[in-house]
PDB file of C-alpha atoms in Angstrom:
ATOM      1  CA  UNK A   1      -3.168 -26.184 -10.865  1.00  0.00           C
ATOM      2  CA  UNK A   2      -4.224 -23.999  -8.327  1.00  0.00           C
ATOM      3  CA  UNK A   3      -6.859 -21.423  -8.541  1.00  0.00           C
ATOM      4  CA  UNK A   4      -7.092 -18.434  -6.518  1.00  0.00           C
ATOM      5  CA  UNK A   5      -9.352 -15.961  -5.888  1.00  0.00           C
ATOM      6  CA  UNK A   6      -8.503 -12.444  -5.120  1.00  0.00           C
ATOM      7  CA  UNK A   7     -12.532 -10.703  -5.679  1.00  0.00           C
ATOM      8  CA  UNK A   8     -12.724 -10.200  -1.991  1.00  0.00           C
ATOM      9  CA  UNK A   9      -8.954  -9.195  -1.506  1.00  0.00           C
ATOM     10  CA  UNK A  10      -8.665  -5.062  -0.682  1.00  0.00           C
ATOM     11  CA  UNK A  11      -5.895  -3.521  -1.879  1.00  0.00           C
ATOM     12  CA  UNK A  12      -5.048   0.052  -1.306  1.00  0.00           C
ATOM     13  CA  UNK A  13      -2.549   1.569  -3.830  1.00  0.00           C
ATOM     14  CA  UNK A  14      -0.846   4.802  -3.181  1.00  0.00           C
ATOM     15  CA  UNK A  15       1.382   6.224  -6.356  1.00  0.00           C
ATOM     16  CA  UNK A  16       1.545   9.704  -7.192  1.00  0.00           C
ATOM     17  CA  UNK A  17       2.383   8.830 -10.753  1.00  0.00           C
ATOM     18  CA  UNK A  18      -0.695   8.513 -12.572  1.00  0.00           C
ATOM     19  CA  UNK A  19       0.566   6.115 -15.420  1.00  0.00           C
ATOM     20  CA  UNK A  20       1.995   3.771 -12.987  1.00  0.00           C
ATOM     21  CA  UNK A  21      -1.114   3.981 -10.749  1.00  0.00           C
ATOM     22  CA  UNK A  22      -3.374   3.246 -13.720  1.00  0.00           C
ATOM     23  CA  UNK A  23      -0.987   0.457 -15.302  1.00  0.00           C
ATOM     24  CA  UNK A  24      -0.856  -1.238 -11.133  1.00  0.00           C
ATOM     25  CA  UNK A  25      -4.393  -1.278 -11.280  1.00  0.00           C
ATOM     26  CA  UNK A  26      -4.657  -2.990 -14.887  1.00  0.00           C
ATOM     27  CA  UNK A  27      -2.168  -5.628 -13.053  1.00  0.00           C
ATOM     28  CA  UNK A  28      -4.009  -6.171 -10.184  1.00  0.00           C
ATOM     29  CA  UNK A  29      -7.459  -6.760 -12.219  1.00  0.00           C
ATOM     30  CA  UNK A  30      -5.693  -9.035 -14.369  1.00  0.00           C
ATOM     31  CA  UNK A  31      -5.200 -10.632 -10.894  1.00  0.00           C
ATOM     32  CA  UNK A  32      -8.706 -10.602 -10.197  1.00  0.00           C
ATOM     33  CA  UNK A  33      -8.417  -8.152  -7.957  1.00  0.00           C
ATOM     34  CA  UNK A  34     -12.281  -6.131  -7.519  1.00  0.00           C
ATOM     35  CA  UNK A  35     -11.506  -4.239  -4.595  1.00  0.00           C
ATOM     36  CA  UNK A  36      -9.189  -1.359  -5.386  1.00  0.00           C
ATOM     37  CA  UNK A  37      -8.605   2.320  -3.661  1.00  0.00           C
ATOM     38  CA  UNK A  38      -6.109   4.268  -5.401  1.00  0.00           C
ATOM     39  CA  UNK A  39      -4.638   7.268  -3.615  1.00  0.00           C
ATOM     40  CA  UNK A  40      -2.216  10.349  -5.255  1.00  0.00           C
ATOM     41  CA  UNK A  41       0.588  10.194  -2.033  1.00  0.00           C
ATOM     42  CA  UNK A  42       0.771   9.343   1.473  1.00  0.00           C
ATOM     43  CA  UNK A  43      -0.956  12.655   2.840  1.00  0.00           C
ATOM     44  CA  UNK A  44      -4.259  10.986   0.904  1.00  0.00           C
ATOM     45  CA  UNK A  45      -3.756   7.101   2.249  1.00  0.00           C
ATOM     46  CA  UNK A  46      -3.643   8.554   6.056  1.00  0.00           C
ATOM     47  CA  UNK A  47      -6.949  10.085   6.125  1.00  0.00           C
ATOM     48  CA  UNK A  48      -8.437   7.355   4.281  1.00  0.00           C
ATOM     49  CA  UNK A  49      -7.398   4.990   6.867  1.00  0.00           C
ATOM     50  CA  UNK A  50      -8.053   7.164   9.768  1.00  0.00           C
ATOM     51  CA  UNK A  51     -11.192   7.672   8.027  1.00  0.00           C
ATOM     52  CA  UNK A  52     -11.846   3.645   7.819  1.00  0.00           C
ATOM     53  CA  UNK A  53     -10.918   3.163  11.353  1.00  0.00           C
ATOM     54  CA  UNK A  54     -13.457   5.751  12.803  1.00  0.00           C
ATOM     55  CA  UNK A  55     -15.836   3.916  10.585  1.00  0.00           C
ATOM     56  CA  UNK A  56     -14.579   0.221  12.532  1.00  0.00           C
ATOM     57  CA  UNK A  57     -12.938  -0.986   9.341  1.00  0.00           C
ATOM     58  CA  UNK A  58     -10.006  -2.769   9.693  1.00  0.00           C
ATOM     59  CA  UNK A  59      -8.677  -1.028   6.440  1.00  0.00           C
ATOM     60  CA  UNK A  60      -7.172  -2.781   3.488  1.00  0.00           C
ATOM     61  CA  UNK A  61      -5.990  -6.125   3.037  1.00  0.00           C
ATOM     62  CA  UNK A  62      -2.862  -5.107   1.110  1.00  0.00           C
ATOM     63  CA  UNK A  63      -1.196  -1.297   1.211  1.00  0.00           C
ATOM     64  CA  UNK A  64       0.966  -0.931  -2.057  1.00  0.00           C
ATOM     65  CA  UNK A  65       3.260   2.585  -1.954  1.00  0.00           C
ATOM     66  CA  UNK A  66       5.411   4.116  -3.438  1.00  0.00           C
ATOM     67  CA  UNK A  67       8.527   5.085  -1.666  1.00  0.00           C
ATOM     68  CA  UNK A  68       9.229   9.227  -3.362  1.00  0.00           C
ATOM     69  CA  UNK A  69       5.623  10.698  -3.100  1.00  0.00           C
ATOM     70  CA  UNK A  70       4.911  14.455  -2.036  1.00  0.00           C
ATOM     71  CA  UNK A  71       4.065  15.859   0.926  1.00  0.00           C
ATOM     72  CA  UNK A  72       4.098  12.203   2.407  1.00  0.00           C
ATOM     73  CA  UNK A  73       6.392   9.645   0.950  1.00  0.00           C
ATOM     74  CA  UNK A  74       6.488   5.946   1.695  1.00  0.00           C
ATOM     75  CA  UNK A  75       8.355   6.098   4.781  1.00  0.00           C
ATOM     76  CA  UNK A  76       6.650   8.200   6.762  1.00  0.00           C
ATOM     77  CA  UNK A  77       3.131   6.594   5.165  1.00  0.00           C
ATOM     78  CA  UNK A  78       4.491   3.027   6.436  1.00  0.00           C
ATOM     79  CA  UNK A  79       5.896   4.404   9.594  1.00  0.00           C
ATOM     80  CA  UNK A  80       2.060   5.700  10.477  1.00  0.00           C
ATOM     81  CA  UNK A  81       0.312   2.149   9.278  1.00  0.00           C
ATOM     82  CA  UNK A  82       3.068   0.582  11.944  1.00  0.00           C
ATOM     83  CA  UNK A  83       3.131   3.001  14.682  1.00  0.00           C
ATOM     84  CA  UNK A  84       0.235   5.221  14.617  1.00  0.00           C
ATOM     85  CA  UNK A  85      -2.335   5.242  17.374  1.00  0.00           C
ATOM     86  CA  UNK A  86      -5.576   6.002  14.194  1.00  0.00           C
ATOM     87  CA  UNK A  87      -3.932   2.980  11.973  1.00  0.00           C
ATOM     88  CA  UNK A  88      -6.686   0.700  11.840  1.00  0.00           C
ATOM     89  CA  UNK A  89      -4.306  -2.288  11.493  1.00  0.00           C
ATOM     90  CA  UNK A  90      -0.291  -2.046  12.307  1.00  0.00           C
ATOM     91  CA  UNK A  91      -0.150  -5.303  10.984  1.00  0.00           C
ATOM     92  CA  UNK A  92      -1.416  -5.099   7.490  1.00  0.00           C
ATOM     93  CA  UNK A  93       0.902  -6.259   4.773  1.00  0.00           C
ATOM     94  CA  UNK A  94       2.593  -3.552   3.405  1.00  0.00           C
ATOM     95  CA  UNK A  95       4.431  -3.362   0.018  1.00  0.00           C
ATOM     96  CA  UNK A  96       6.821  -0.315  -0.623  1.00  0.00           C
ATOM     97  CA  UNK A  97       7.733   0.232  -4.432  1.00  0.00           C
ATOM     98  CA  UNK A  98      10.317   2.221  -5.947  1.00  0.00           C
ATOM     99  CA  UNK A  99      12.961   3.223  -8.445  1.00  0.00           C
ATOM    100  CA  UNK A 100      15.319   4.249  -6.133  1.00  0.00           C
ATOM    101  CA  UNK A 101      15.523   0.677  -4.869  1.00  0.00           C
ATOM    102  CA  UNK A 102      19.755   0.686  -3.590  1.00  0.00           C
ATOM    103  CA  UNK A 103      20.401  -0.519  -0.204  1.00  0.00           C
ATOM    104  CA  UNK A 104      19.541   2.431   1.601  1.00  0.00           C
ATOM    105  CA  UNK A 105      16.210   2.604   0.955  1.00  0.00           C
ATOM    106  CA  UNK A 106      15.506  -0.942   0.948  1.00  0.00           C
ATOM    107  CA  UNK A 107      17.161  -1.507   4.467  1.00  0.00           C
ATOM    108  CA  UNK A 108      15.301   1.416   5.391  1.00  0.00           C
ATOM    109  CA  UNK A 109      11.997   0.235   4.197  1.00  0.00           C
ATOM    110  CA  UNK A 110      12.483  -3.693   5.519  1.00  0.00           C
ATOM    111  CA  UNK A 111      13.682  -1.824   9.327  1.00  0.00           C
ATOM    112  CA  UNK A 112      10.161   0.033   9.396  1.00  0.00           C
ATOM    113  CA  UNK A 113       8.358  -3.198   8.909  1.00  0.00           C
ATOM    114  CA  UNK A 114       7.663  -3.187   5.015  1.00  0.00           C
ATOM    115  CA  UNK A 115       6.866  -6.550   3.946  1.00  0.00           C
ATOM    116  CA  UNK A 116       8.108  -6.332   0.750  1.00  0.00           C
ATOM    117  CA  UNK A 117      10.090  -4.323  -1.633  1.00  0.00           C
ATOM    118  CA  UNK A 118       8.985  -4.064  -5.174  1.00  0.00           C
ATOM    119  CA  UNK A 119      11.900  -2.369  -7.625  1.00  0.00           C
ATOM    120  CA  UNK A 120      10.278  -0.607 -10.225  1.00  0.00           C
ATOM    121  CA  UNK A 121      12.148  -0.855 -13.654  1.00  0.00           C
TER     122      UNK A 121
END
């Protein structure tokens, strides 16, 4: 069985709800995740990567969001990582979580380059 390692993975998590922040991070340690940033909304992950990319850091390995955050939400958070000129990588994986997971959203999500779509329960 494989083993994998995920101490040197980043992840950045941005959820404005604090249980589901805290219980994400639980997850991803189970993981073996080390390297974690968690963020309260979108408004919070932009100047924390603008911040990183003054500082030549490519940024995170992994951006996890939710999709209904305040002032920022998900969308306008991933349509920054893809298209804005301070994103310190457009390419970054990117995975966009919600309850509000019907069509709409998810189409919308998957057309602004998320690479995944997480339904929350």
């Amino acid at each position: 069985m494989a083993v994998y390692k995920f101490d040197r993975v980043s992840v950045m998590v941005c959820e404005d709800n604090a249980f589901v922040r805290r219980t994400l991070e639980d997850v991803l340690r189970q993981f073996g995740f080390e390297r974690i940033t968690l963020l309260k909304n979108g408004q919070e992950a932009i100047e924390s990567l603008k911040l990183l990319k003054q500082a030549k850091n490519p940024g995170p390995d992994l951006i996890i969001a939710d999709l209904v955050m305040a002032p920022i939400d998900g969308h306008l958070l991933l349509k920054w990582v893809r298209q804005g000129k301070e994103s310190p990588n457009r390419f970054m994986p990117f995975i966009m979580m919600s309850g509000a997971a019907d069509t709409e959203n998810v189409e919308k999500a998957r057309d602004g380059g998320a690479s995944e779509f997480l339904a929350k329960p």
